[in-house]
PDB file of C-alpha atoms in Angstrom:
ATOM      1  CA  GLU A   1     101.547 120.090  79.042  1.00 93.00           C
ATOM      2  CA  LYS A   2      98.893 121.448  76.717  1.00 92.00           C
ATOM      3  CA  GLY A   3      97.440 123.431  79.119  1.00 94.00           C
ATOM      4  CA  TYR A   4     100.531 125.049  80.634  1.00 95.00           C
ATOM      5  CA  GLU A   5     103.213 124.783  78.171  1.00 94.00           C
ATOM      6  CA  THR A   6     101.958 124.911  74.541  1.00 92.00           C
ATOM      7  CA  GLY A   7      98.685 126.700  75.493  1.00 93.00           C
ATOM      8  CA  GLU A   8      96.655 124.463  73.249  1.00 91.00           C
ATOM      9  CA  HIS A   9      94.194 123.698  75.955  1.00 92.00           C
ATOM     10  CA  ALA A  10      92.805 125.440  78.752  1.00 91.00           C
ATOM     11  CA  PRO A  11      94.013 127.516  80.496  1.00 94.00           C
ATOM     12  CA  GLY A  12      96.052 128.332  77.603  1.00 94.00           C
ATOM     13  CA  LEU A  13      99.331 129.163  79.224  1.00 95.00           C
ATOM     14  CA  LYS A  14     102.533 129.246  77.525  1.00 94.00           C
ATOM     15  CA  LEU A  15     104.942 128.793  80.382  1.00 92.00           C
ATOM     16  CA  GLY A  16     107.698 127.189  78.246  1.00 83.00           C
ATOM     17  CA  GLY A  17     110.124 124.490  79.985  1.00 90.00           C
ATOM     18  CA  CYS A  18     108.629 124.899  83.470  1.00 93.00           C
ATOM     19  CA  GLY A  19     104.906 125.307  83.406  1.00 95.00           C
ATOM     20  CA  ALA A  20     103.957 121.679  82.866  1.00 97.00           C
ATOM     21  CA  TYR A  21     106.310 120.394  85.401  1.00 98.00           C
ATOM     22  CA  LYS A  22     104.935 122.867  88.129  1.00 97.00           C
ATOM     23  CA  ALA A  23     101.292 122.018  87.269  1.00 97.00           C
ATOM     24  CA  ALA A  24     102.086 118.470  87.447  1.00 98.00           C
ATOM     25  CA  HIS A  25     103.742 118.717  90.694  1.00 98.00           C
ATOM     26  CA  HIS A  26     100.677 120.388  92.191  1.00 98.00           C
ATOM     27  CA  ILE A  27      98.427 117.783  90.769  1.00 98.00           C
ATOM     28  CA  ILE A  28     100.369 115.142  92.457  1.00 98.00           C
ATOM     29  CA  LYS A  29     100.619 116.513  95.926  1.00 98.00           C
ATOM     30  CA  THR A  30      96.782 117.401  95.462  1.00 98.00           C
ATOM     31  CA  HIS A  31      96.234 113.738  94.655  1.00 98.00           C
ATOM     32  CA  ALA A  32      98.029 112.566  97.706  1.00 98.00           C
ATOM     33  CA  LYS A  33      96.181 114.803 100.082  1.00 98.00           C
ATOM     34  CA  VAL A  34      92.816 113.672  98.741  1.00 98.00           C
ATOM     35  CA  TRP A  35      93.834 110.144  99.213  1.00 98.00           C
ATOM     36  CA  HIS A  36      94.919 110.724 102.709  1.00 98.00           C
ATOM     37  CA  SER A  37      91.780 112.685 103.442  1.00 98.00           C
ATOM     38  CA  TYR A  38      89.469 109.598 102.264  1.00 98.00           C
ATOM     39  CA  ASN A  39      91.838 107.332 104.014  1.00 98.00           C
ATOM     40  CA  SER A  40      91.606 108.699 107.393  1.00 98.00           C
ATOM     41  CA  THR A  41      87.977 110.079 107.292  1.00 97.00           C
ATOM     42  CA  TRP A  42      85.727 107.881 105.150  1.00 97.00           C
ATOM     43  CA  ARG A  43      87.294 104.661 104.179  1.00 98.00           C
ATOM     44  CA  SER A  44      86.512 102.656 107.356  1.00 98.00           C
ATOM     45  CA  GLU A  45      82.901 103.556 106.845  1.00 97.00           C
ATOM     46  CA  GLN A  46      82.534 103.277 103.194  1.00 98.00           C
ATOM     47  CA  GLN A  47      85.187 100.753 102.138  1.00 97.00           C
ATOM     48  CA  GLY A  48      85.830 102.654  99.010  1.00 98.00           C
ATOM     49  CA  MET A  49      88.829 103.134  96.948  1.00 98.00           C
ATOM     50  CA  VAL A  50      90.774 106.301  95.687  1.00 98.00           C
ATOM     51  CA  GLY A  51      93.061 105.948  92.737  1.00 98.00           C
ATOM     52  CA  ILE A  52      94.379 107.842  89.874  1.00 98.00           C
ATOM     53  CA  SER A  53      93.798 107.755  85.997  1.00 98.00           C
ATOM     54  CA  LEU A  54      96.999 108.247  83.728  1.00 98.00           C
ATOM     55  CA  THR A  55      96.844 108.326  80.049  1.00 97.00           C
ATOM     56  CA  SER A  56     100.029 107.220  78.168  1.00 97.00           C
ATOM     57  CA  ALA A  57     100.934 105.603  74.798  1.00 97.00           C
ATOM     58  CA  TRP A  58     103.515 102.960  74.682  1.00 98.00           C
ATOM     59  CA  GLY A  59     107.092 103.758  73.480  1.00 98.00           C
ATOM     60  CA  GLU A  60     108.641 100.920  71.471  1.00 98.00           C
ATOM     61  CA  PRO A  61     112.520 101.293  70.596  1.00 98.00           C
ATOM     62  CA  VAL A  62     112.944 101.483  66.732  1.00 96.00           C
ATOM     63  CA  ASP A  63     115.704  98.860  67.009  1.00 96.00           C
ATOM     64  CA  PRO A  64     115.284  96.726  69.900  1.00 95.00           C
ATOM     65  CA  HIS A  65     118.767  95.459  69.715  1.00 96.00           C
ATOM     66  CA  SER A  66     120.261  99.100  70.129  1.00 96.00           C
ATOM     67  CA  GLN A  67     120.764  99.967  73.857  1.00 97.00           C
ATOM     68  CA  THR A  68     120.425 103.834  72.635  1.00 96.00           C
ATOM     69  CA  ASP A  69     116.942 103.138  71.266  1.00 96.00           C
ATOM     70  CA  ARG A  70     115.914 101.055  74.110  1.00 97.00           C
ATOM     71  CA  ASP A  71     117.052 103.893  76.652  1.00 97.00           C
ATOM     72  CA  ALA A  72     114.930 106.313  74.500  1.00 97.00           C
ATOM     73  CA  ALA A  73     111.830 104.279  74.578  1.00 98.00           C
ATOM     74  CA  GLU A  74     112.250 103.963  78.521  1.00 98.00           C
ATOM     75  CA  ARG A  75     112.647 107.444  78.557  1.00 98.00           C
ATOM     76  CA  TYR A  76     109.467 108.129  76.646  1.00 98.00           C
ATOM     77  CA  ILE A  77     107.502 106.050  79.059  1.00 98.00           C
ATOM     78  CA  GLN A  78     108.931 107.697  82.155  1.00 98.00           C
ATOM     79  CA  PHE A  79     108.368 111.103  80.945  1.00 98.00           C
ATOM     80  CA  HIS A  80     104.597 110.258  80.142  1.00 98.00           C
ATOM     81  CA  LEU A  81     103.378 107.503  82.560  1.00 98.00           C
ATOM     82  CA  GLY A  82     106.221 107.577  85.173  1.00 98.00           C
ATOM     83  CA  TRP A  83     106.311 111.374  85.650  1.00 98.00           C
ATOM     84  CA  PHE A  84     103.040 110.640  87.662  1.00 98.00           C
ATOM     85  CA  ALA A  85     103.058 107.079  88.478  1.00 98.00           C
ATOM     86  CA  ASN A  86     106.637 106.835  90.038  1.00 98.00           C
ATOM     87  CA  PRO A  87     105.938 109.630  92.727  1.00 98.00           C
ATOM     88  CA  ILE A  88     102.798 107.811  93.510  1.00 98.00           C
ATOM     89  CA  TYR A  89     104.225 104.068  93.759  1.00 98.00           C
ATOM     90  CA  LYS A  90     108.002 104.891  94.238  1.00 98.00           C
ATOM     91  CA  GLY A  91     107.829 108.184  96.031  1.00 97.00           C
ATOM     92  CA  ASP A  92     109.638 110.387  93.630  1.00 98.00           C
ATOM     93  CA  TYR A  93     110.067 111.516  90.036  1.00 98.00           C
ATOM     94  CA  PRO A  94     111.922 108.919  87.761  1.00 98.00           C
ATOM     95  CA  GLU A  95     115.684 109.282  88.105  1.00 98.00           C
ATOM     96  CA  VAL A  96     116.072 109.768  84.118  1.00 98.00           C
ATOM     97  CA  MET A  97     113.654 112.677  84.445  1.00 98.00           C
ATOM     98  CA  LYS A  98     115.601 114.276  87.198  1.00 98.00           C
ATOM     99  CA  ASN A  99     118.850 113.789  85.226  1.00 97.00           C
ATOM    100  CA  TYR A 100     117.536 114.964  81.901  1.00 95.00           C
ATOM    101  CA  VAL A 101     115.883 118.107  83.093  1.00 96.00           C
ATOM    102  CA  GLY A 102     118.449 118.843  85.747  1.00 95.00           C
ATOM    103  CA  ARG A 103     121.253 118.573  83.204  1.00 92.00           C
ATOM    104  CA  LYS A 104     119.284 120.870  80.595  1.00 92.00           C
ATOM    105  CA  SER A 105     118.481 123.279  83.268  1.00 93.00           C
ATOM    106  CA  ALA A 106     122.291 123.506  84.167  1.00 91.00           C
ATOM    107  CA  GLN A 107     123.163 123.961  80.416  1.00 88.00           C
ATOM    108  CA  GLN A 108     120.818 126.963  80.298  1.00 88.00           C
ATOM    109  CA  GLY A 109     122.402 128.448  83.284  1.00 89.00           C
ATOM    110  CA  LEU A 110     119.648 128.021  85.717  1.00 90.00           C
ATOM    111  CA  GLY A 111     120.587 127.513  89.349  1.00 90.00           C
ATOM    112  CA  THR A 112     117.950 125.042  89.963  1.00 95.00           C
ATOM    113  CA  SER A 113     116.217 122.396  87.885  1.00 96.00           C
ATOM    114  CA  ARG A 114     113.014 123.216  86.002  1.00 96.00           C
ATOM    115  CA  LEU A 115     111.672 119.897  87.480  1.00 98.00           C
ATOM    116  CA  PRO A 116     110.444 120.650  91.112  1.00 98.00           C
ATOM    117  CA  THR A 117     111.700 118.575  93.914  1.00 98.00           C
ATOM    118  CA  PHE A 118     109.763 116.796  96.696  1.00 98.00           C
ATOM    119  CA  SER A 119     110.909 117.359 100.147  1.00 98.00           C
ATOM    120  CA  VAL A 120     111.442 114.054 102.308  1.00 98.00           C
ATOM    121  CA  GLN A 121     108.133 114.370 104.127  1.00 98.00           C
ATOM    122  CA  GLU A 122     106.474 114.875 100.820  1.00 98.00           C
ATOM    123  CA  LYS A 123     107.766 111.733  99.337  1.00 98.00           C
ATOM    124  CA  THR A 124     106.723 109.728 102.215  1.00 98.00           C
ATOM    125  CA  TYR A 125     103.254 111.431 102.026  1.00 98.00           C
ATOM    126  CA  ILE A 126     102.732 110.808  98.314  1.00 98.00           C
ATOM    127  CA  LYS A 127     104.202 107.169  98.192  1.00 98.00           C
ATOM    128  CA  GLY A 128     101.384 104.596  98.208  1.00 98.00           C
ATOM    129  CA  THR A 129      98.340 106.844  97.644  1.00 98.00           C
ATOM    130  CA  SER A 130      96.668 104.803  94.992  1.00 98.00           C
ATOM    131  CA  ASP A 131      94.275 101.875  95.499  1.00 98.00           C
ATOM    132  CA  PHE A 132      94.242 101.197  91.907  1.00 98.00           C
ATOM    133  CA  LEU A 133      95.755 102.734  88.505  1.00 98.00           C
ATOM    134  CA  GLY A 134      93.416 104.072  85.862  1.00 98.00           C
ATOM    135  CA  ILE A 135      94.985 103.760  82.483  1.00 98.00           C
ATOM    136  CA  GLY A 136      93.999 105.646  79.373  1.00 98.00           C
ATOM    137  CA  HIS A 137      95.703 104.119  76.397  1.00 98.00           C
ATOM    138  CA  PHE A 138      94.950 104.851  72.581  1.00 96.00           C
ATOM    139  CA  THR A 139      98.122 104.270  70.636  1.00 96.00           C
ATOM    140  CA  THR A 140     101.999 103.459  70.380  1.00 97.00           C
ATOM    141  CA  ARG A 141     104.837 105.155  68.819  1.00 97.00           C
ATOM    142  CA  TYR A 142     108.383 103.988  67.767  1.00 97.00           C
ATOM    143  CA  VAL A 143     111.173 105.898  69.535  1.00 97.00           C
ATOM    144  CA  LEU A 144     114.663 106.711  68.935  1.00 96.00           C
ATOM    145  CA  GLN A 145     117.455 108.964  70.421  1.00 94.00           C
ATOM    146  CA  LYS A 146     117.495 112.497  69.134  1.00 92.00           C
ATOM    147  CA  SER A 147     119.616 115.143  70.752  1.00 87.00           C
ATOM    148  CA  PHE A 148     118.401 118.592  70.784  1.00 81.00           C
ATOM    149  CA  PRO A 149     120.760 121.709  71.166  1.00 74.00           C
ATOM    150  CA  PHE A 150     120.596 123.005  74.824  1.00 66.00           C
ATOM    151  CA  LEU A 151     120.722 126.425  73.154  1.00 61.00           C
ATOM    152  CA  GLN A 152     117.074 125.771  71.910  1.00 63.00           C
ATOM    153  CA  VAL A 153     114.114 127.235  73.902  1.00 71.00           C
ATOM    154  CA  SER A 154     113.704 124.739  76.778  1.00 81.00           C
ATOM    155  CA  SER A 155     110.401 122.602  76.522  1.00 89.00           C
ATOM    156  CA  TYR A 156     109.006 119.488  78.009  1.00 93.00           C
ATOM    157  CA  HIS A 157     109.183 117.733  74.474  1.00 89.00           C
ATOM    158  CA  THR A 158     113.090 118.719  74.031  1.00 91.00           C
ATOM    159  CA  ASP A 159     114.004 117.512  77.436  1.00 94.00           C
ATOM    160  CA  HIS A 160     113.400 113.858  76.391  1.00 92.00           C
ATOM    161  CA  ASP A 161     116.107 113.838  73.812  1.00 93.00           C
ATOM    162  CA  LEU A 162     114.149 111.488  71.452  1.00 95.00           C
ATOM    163  CA  ALA A 163     112.016 111.571  68.234  1.00 95.00           C
ATOM    164  CA  GLU A 164     108.783 109.626  67.642  1.00 95.00           C
ATOM    165  CA  LEU A 165     108.142 107.528  64.644  1.00 95.00           C
ATOM    166  CA  VAL A 166     105.092 105.579  63.342  1.00 94.00           C
ATOM    167  CA  ASP A 167     104.808 102.671  60.868  1.00 93.00           C
ATOM    168  CA  PRO A 168     103.109 103.628  57.747  1.00 91.00           C
ATOM    169  CA  LYS A 169     101.489  99.975  57.717  1.00 92.00           C
ATOM    170  CA  TRP A 170      99.573 100.776  61.054  1.00 91.00           C
ATOM    171  CA  PRO A 171      96.016 101.592  60.477  1.00 87.00           C
ATOM    172  CA  VAL A 172      95.090 105.287  60.920  1.00 82.00           C
ATOM    173  CA  GLN A 173      91.460 104.790  61.976  1.00 69.00           C
ATOM    174  CA  GLY A 174      90.380 108.045  63.407  1.00 69.00           C
ATOM    175  CA  PRO A 175      92.564 111.394  64.005  1.00 74.00           C
ATOM    176  CA  LYS A 176      96.241 111.642  62.691  1.00 79.00           C
ATOM    177  CA  TRP A 177      97.708 110.732  65.980  1.00 84.00           C
ATOM    178  CA  LEU A 178      95.669 107.795  66.595  1.00 90.00           C
ATOM    179  CA  TYR A 179      97.478 104.724  64.917  1.00 92.00           C
ATOM    180  CA  SER A 180      95.820 101.267  65.779  1.00 94.00           C
ATOM    181  CA  VAL A 181      98.572  99.218  67.426  1.00 96.00           C
ATOM    182  CA  PRO A 182      96.936  96.659  69.656  1.00 97.00           C
ATOM    183  CA  TRP A 183     100.167  94.988  70.949  1.00 97.00           C
ATOM    184  CA  GLY A 184     101.252  98.340  72.568  1.00 98.00           C
ATOM    185  CA  VAL A 185      98.477  97.961  75.242  1.00 98.00           C
ATOM    186  CA  ARG A 186      99.878  94.484  76.639  1.00 98.00           C
ATOM    187  CA  ARG A 187     103.492  95.710  76.559  1.00 98.00           C
ATOM    188  CA  LEU A 188     102.277  98.970  78.654  1.00 98.00           C
ATOM    189  CA  LEU A 189     100.291  96.736  81.060  1.00 98.00           C
ATOM    190  CA  ASN A 190     103.140  94.482  81.664  1.00 98.00           C
ATOM    191  CA  PHE A 191     105.526  97.481  82.118  1.00 98.00           C
ATOM    192  CA  ILE A 192     103.204  98.792  84.825  1.00 98.00           C
ATOM    193  CA  LYS A 193     103.199  95.187  86.392  1.00 98.00           C
ATOM    194  CA  THR A 194     107.056  95.027  86.627  1.00 98.00           C
ATOM    195  CA  GLN A 195     107.585  98.621  87.413  1.00 98.00           C
ATOM    196  CA  TYR A 196     105.046  99.291  90.189  1.00 98.00           C
ATOM    197  CA  GLY A 197     104.527  96.119  91.713  1.00 97.00           C
ATOM    198  CA  ASN A 198     101.372  94.742  89.868  1.00 98.00           C
ATOM    199  CA  PRO A 199      98.859  97.257  91.223  1.00 98.00           C
ATOM    200  CA  LEU A 200      95.114  96.774  90.504  1.00 98.00           C
ATOM    201  CA  ILE A 201      94.398  98.452  87.025  1.00 98.00           C
ATOM    202  CA  TYR A 202      91.257  99.565  85.416  1.00 98.00           C
ATOM    203  CA  VAL A 203      91.596 100.443  81.818  1.00 98.00           C
ATOM    204  CA  THR A 204      89.622 103.846  81.908  1.00 98.00           C
ATOM    205  CA  GLU A 205      89.844 104.979  78.353  1.00 97.00           C
ATOM    206  CA  ASN A 206      90.430 103.179  75.218  1.00 97.00           C
ATOM    207  CA  GLY A 207      88.859 103.740  71.820  1.00 96.00           C
ATOM    208  CA  VAL A 208      88.966 105.571  68.499  1.00 94.00           C
ATOM    209  CA  SER A 209      87.071 108.398  66.685  1.00 91.00           C
ATOM    210  CA  ASP A 210      85.380 108.565  63.324  1.00 85.00           C
ATOM    211  CA  LYS A 211      87.366 108.986  60.173  1.00 68.00           C
ATOM    212  CA  VAL A 212      85.091 111.286  58.309  1.00 64.00           C
ATOM    213  CA  GLN A 213      82.794 113.906  59.571  1.00 59.00           C
ATOM    214  CA  CYS A 214      79.543 112.642  58.678  1.00 57.00           C
ATOM    215  CA  THR A 215      77.042 110.063  60.046  1.00 59.00           C
ATOM    216  CA  GLN A 216      79.145 107.065  59.841  1.00 66.00           C
ATOM    217  CA  LEU A 217      76.863 104.081  61.428  1.00 89.00           C
ATOM    218  CA  CYS A 218      79.129 101.564  59.634  1.00 89.00           C
ATOM    219  CA  ASP A 219      82.128 101.917  61.895  1.00 91.00           C
ATOM    220  CA  GLU A 220      83.808  98.568  61.048  1.00 90.00           C
ATOM    221  CA  TRP A 221      87.333 100.060  61.979  1.00 89.00           C
ATOM    222  CA  ARG A 222      86.231 100.799  65.649  1.00 93.00           C
ATOM    223  CA  ILE A 223      85.009  97.005  65.866  1.00 94.00           C
ATOM    224  CA  GLU A 224      88.457  95.963  64.552  1.00 94.00           C
ATOM    225  CA  PHE A 225      90.127  98.502  67.102  1.00 94.00           C
ATOM    226  CA  LEU A 226      88.148  97.156  69.988  1.00 95.00           C
ATOM    227  CA  LYS A 227      88.562  93.552  69.038  1.00 95.00           C
ATOM    228  CA  GLY A 228      92.507  94.014  68.766  1.00 96.00           C
ATOM    229  CA  TYR A 229      92.750  95.995  71.902  1.00 97.00           C
ATOM    230  CA  ILE A 230      90.540  94.030  74.105  1.00 96.00           C
ATOM    231  CA  ASN A 231      92.307  90.913  72.933  1.00 96.00           C
ATOM    232  CA  GLU A 232      95.553  92.097  73.933  1.00 97.00           C
ATOM    233  CA  ILE A 233      94.308  93.158  77.269  1.00 97.00           C
ATOM    234  CA  LEU A 234      93.162  89.410  77.716  1.00 95.00           C
ATOM    235  CA  LYS A 235      96.599  88.415  76.946  1.00 96.00           C
ATOM    236  CA  ALA A 236      98.003  90.630  79.576  1.00 97.00           C
ATOM    237  CA  LEU A 237      95.477  89.060  81.809  1.00 96.00           C
ATOM    238  CA  ASN A 238      97.077  85.826  80.989  1.00 95.00           C
ATOM    239  CA  ASP A 239     100.280  87.362  81.677  1.00 97.00           C
ATOM    240  CA  GLY A 240      99.473  87.819  85.293  1.00 98.00           C
ATOM    241  CA  VAL A 241      98.664  91.643  84.936  1.00 98.00           C
ATOM    242  CA  ASN A 242      96.039  92.688  87.650  1.00 98.00           C
ATOM    243  CA  VAL A 243      93.724  94.058  85.166  1.00 98.00           C
ATOM    244  CA  ARG A 244      90.143  94.399  86.835  1.00 97.00           C
ATOM    245  CA  GLY A 245      88.056  96.354  84.234  1.00 96.00           C
ATOM    246  CA  TYR A 246      87.866  98.075  80.926  1.00 96.00           C
ATOM    247  CA  THR A 247      86.017 100.963  79.811  1.00 96.00           C
ATOM    248  CA  ALA A 248      85.661 101.768  76.102  1.00 96.00           C
ATOM    249  CA  TRP A 249      85.882 105.675  75.030  1.00 95.00           C
ATOM    250  CA  SER A 250      83.143 106.465  74.726  1.00 95.00           C
ATOM    251  CA  LEU A 251      79.325 105.782  75.031  1.00 96.00           C
ATOM    252  CA  LEU A 252      78.477 108.930  73.058  1.00 96.00           C
ATOM    253  CA  ASP A 253      79.856 111.511  70.710  1.00 93.00           C
ATOM    254  CA  LYS A 254      80.593 114.509  72.791  1.00 92.00           C
ATOM    255  CA  PHE A 255      82.933 117.431  73.440  1.00 90.00           C
ATOM    256  CA  GLU A 256      86.723 116.494  72.788  1.00 87.00           C
ATOM    257  CA  TRP A 257      88.987 118.950  74.235  1.00 84.00           C
ATOM    258  CA  ASN A 258      90.189 121.701  71.502  1.00 83.00           C
ATOM    259  CA  LYS A 259      88.485 119.643  68.843  1.00 83.00           C
ATOM    260  CA  GLY A 260      84.947 120.333  70.345  1.00 87.00           C
ATOM    261  CA  PHE A 261      82.266 118.180  68.704  1.00 87.00           C
ATOM    262  CA  SER A 262      84.175 117.317  65.482  1.00 86.00           C
ATOM    263  CA  GLU A 263      86.073 114.340  66.961  1.00 88.00           C
ATOM    264  CA  ARG A 264      83.561 111.428  67.380  1.00 91.00           C
ATOM    265  CA  PHE A 265      84.658 108.752  69.705  1.00 94.00           C
ATOM    266  CA  GLY A 266      81.038 107.413  70.535  1.00 94.00           C
ATOM    267  CA  PHE A 267      79.244 104.151  70.073  1.00 95.00           C
ATOM    268  CA  TYR A 268      76.318 106.497  69.586  1.00 95.00           C
ATOM    269  CA  HIS A 269      76.262 109.209  66.768  1.00 93.00           C
ATOM    270  CA  ILE A 270      74.701 112.510  68.169  1.00 93.00           C
ATOM    271  CA  ASP A 271      73.145 114.807  65.856  1.00 92.00           C
ATOM    272  CA  PHE A 272      74.421 118.095  67.444  1.00 91.00           C
ATOM    273  CA  LYS A 273      72.656 120.286  64.907  1.00 92.00           C
ATOM    274  CA  ASN A 274      69.213 119.255  65.713  1.00 94.00           C
ATOM    275  CA  GLU A 275      67.759 120.670  69.132  1.00 96.00           C
ATOM    276  CA  ASN A 276      66.895 117.381  70.582  1.00 97.00           C
ATOM    277  CA  LYS A 277      70.219 115.742  69.859  1.00 95.00           C
ATOM    278  CA  PRO A 278      68.868 112.596  68.686  1.00 96.00           C
ATOM    279  CA  ARG A 279      71.170 109.437  69.146  1.00 95.00           C
ATOM    280  CA  TYR A 280      71.993 106.869  66.596  1.00 94.00           C
ATOM    281  CA  PRO A 281      73.551 103.564  67.411  1.00 95.00           C
ATOM    282  CA  LYS A 282      76.628 102.726  65.063  1.00 95.00           C
ATOM    283  CA  ALA A 283      77.193  99.110  64.169  1.00 94.00           C
ATOM    284  CA  SER A 284      80.004  98.947  67.140  1.00 95.00           C
ATOM    285  CA  VAL A 285      76.972  99.092  69.610  1.00 96.00           C
ATOM    286  CA  ASP A 286      75.891  95.501  68.709  1.00 95.00           C
ATOM    287  CA  TYR A 287      79.379  94.103  68.777  1.00 95.00           C
ATOM    288  CA  TYR A 288      80.230  95.703  72.167  1.00 96.00           C
ATOM    289  CA  LYS A 289      77.102  94.664  73.618  1.00 96.00           C
ATOM    290  CA  LYS A 290      78.070  90.975  72.753  1.00 94.00           C
ATOM    291  CA  ILE A 291      81.416  91.452  74.491  1.00 94.00           C
ATOM    292  CA  ILE A 292      79.983  93.028  77.611  1.00 92.00           C
ATOM    293  CA  SER A 293      77.240  90.502  77.977  1.00 92.00           C
ATOM    294  CA  ALA A 294      79.563  87.540  77.588  1.00 89.00           C
ATOM    295  CA  ASN A 295      82.166  89.520  79.885  1.00 87.00           C
ATOM    296  CA  GLY A 296      84.564  88.672  76.979  1.00 85.00           C
ATOM    297  CA  PHE A 297      84.663  87.372  73.343  1.00 86.00           C
ATOM    298  CA  PRO A 298      81.415  85.281  72.806  1.00 81.00           C
ATOM    299  CA  ASN A 299      82.017  81.597  71.725  1.00 77.00           C
ATOM    300  CA  SER A 300      81.195  81.511  68.123  1.00 68.00           C
ATOM    301  CA  ARG A 301      79.825  77.943  68.454  1.00 69.00           C
ATOM    302  CA  GLU A 302      77.492  78.653  71.245  1.00 60.00           C
ATOM    303  CA  VAL A 303      73.972  78.743  70.247  1.00 53.00           C
ATOM    304  CA  MET A 304      72.211  81.799  71.865  1.00 51.00           C
ATOM    305  CA  SER A 305      68.805  80.710  73.562  1.00 44.00           C
TER     306      SER A 305
END
């Protein structure tokens, strides 16, 4: 969407209303081809796994008692996670995506939907092409219904018919978009369990960037973020979600999309202005070391020998 619709990211194309859908369509078909290639050629010898990693926030209805808000929150997830996961696990795009994009395309006088369609053969070929699901997750939004007039310029964002809100009480621990809402990851993981038949999951990205652009080695907010999110993933495990692994984002400060080196997610601070790029451990390094050495939260009563 940022690469083929808004043009914020490379390749910087502004193909409003259809570019993102076309790009995603090719990604999904290409992913399936790679999975089948590995499955038929190398799996028997290597016994490896091929999956896909998808990034999604969680969408929570503003009013959980309102069917309209619940439907909007469901659309939010289906237009983000379901867009890719549904074809891979169920063989086709989510029905709500097909309905909404199809209806808005017809209102615009288009002969066909801006959301491409898979042939029967493609659906069969794509379904089941993931040995695990990688999940990148950072934050949550409250969601409610918001209708966009069909005369507006078509876009992926107006196709949803929803608005996103945040709770002002949520900590903003890094950039403006990244609110710390740990309970969202548990709900997202349980949604995946229910929706896609409890697949094997690896959390491939989860973390927070620094608040200010300076050497801040006392990153207590990152420690709190990690504690909250890892604890909720542990709860999801206890719910029966098949989570096999967790990867924090990220080991080092590095190049972050169109933010370049200004957005720092690392456990280690990098001095980019120095020719040798020296690395300095932040406080979160010691905290995360304890978690990974204990493979969980260390028992505070246990005496380290």
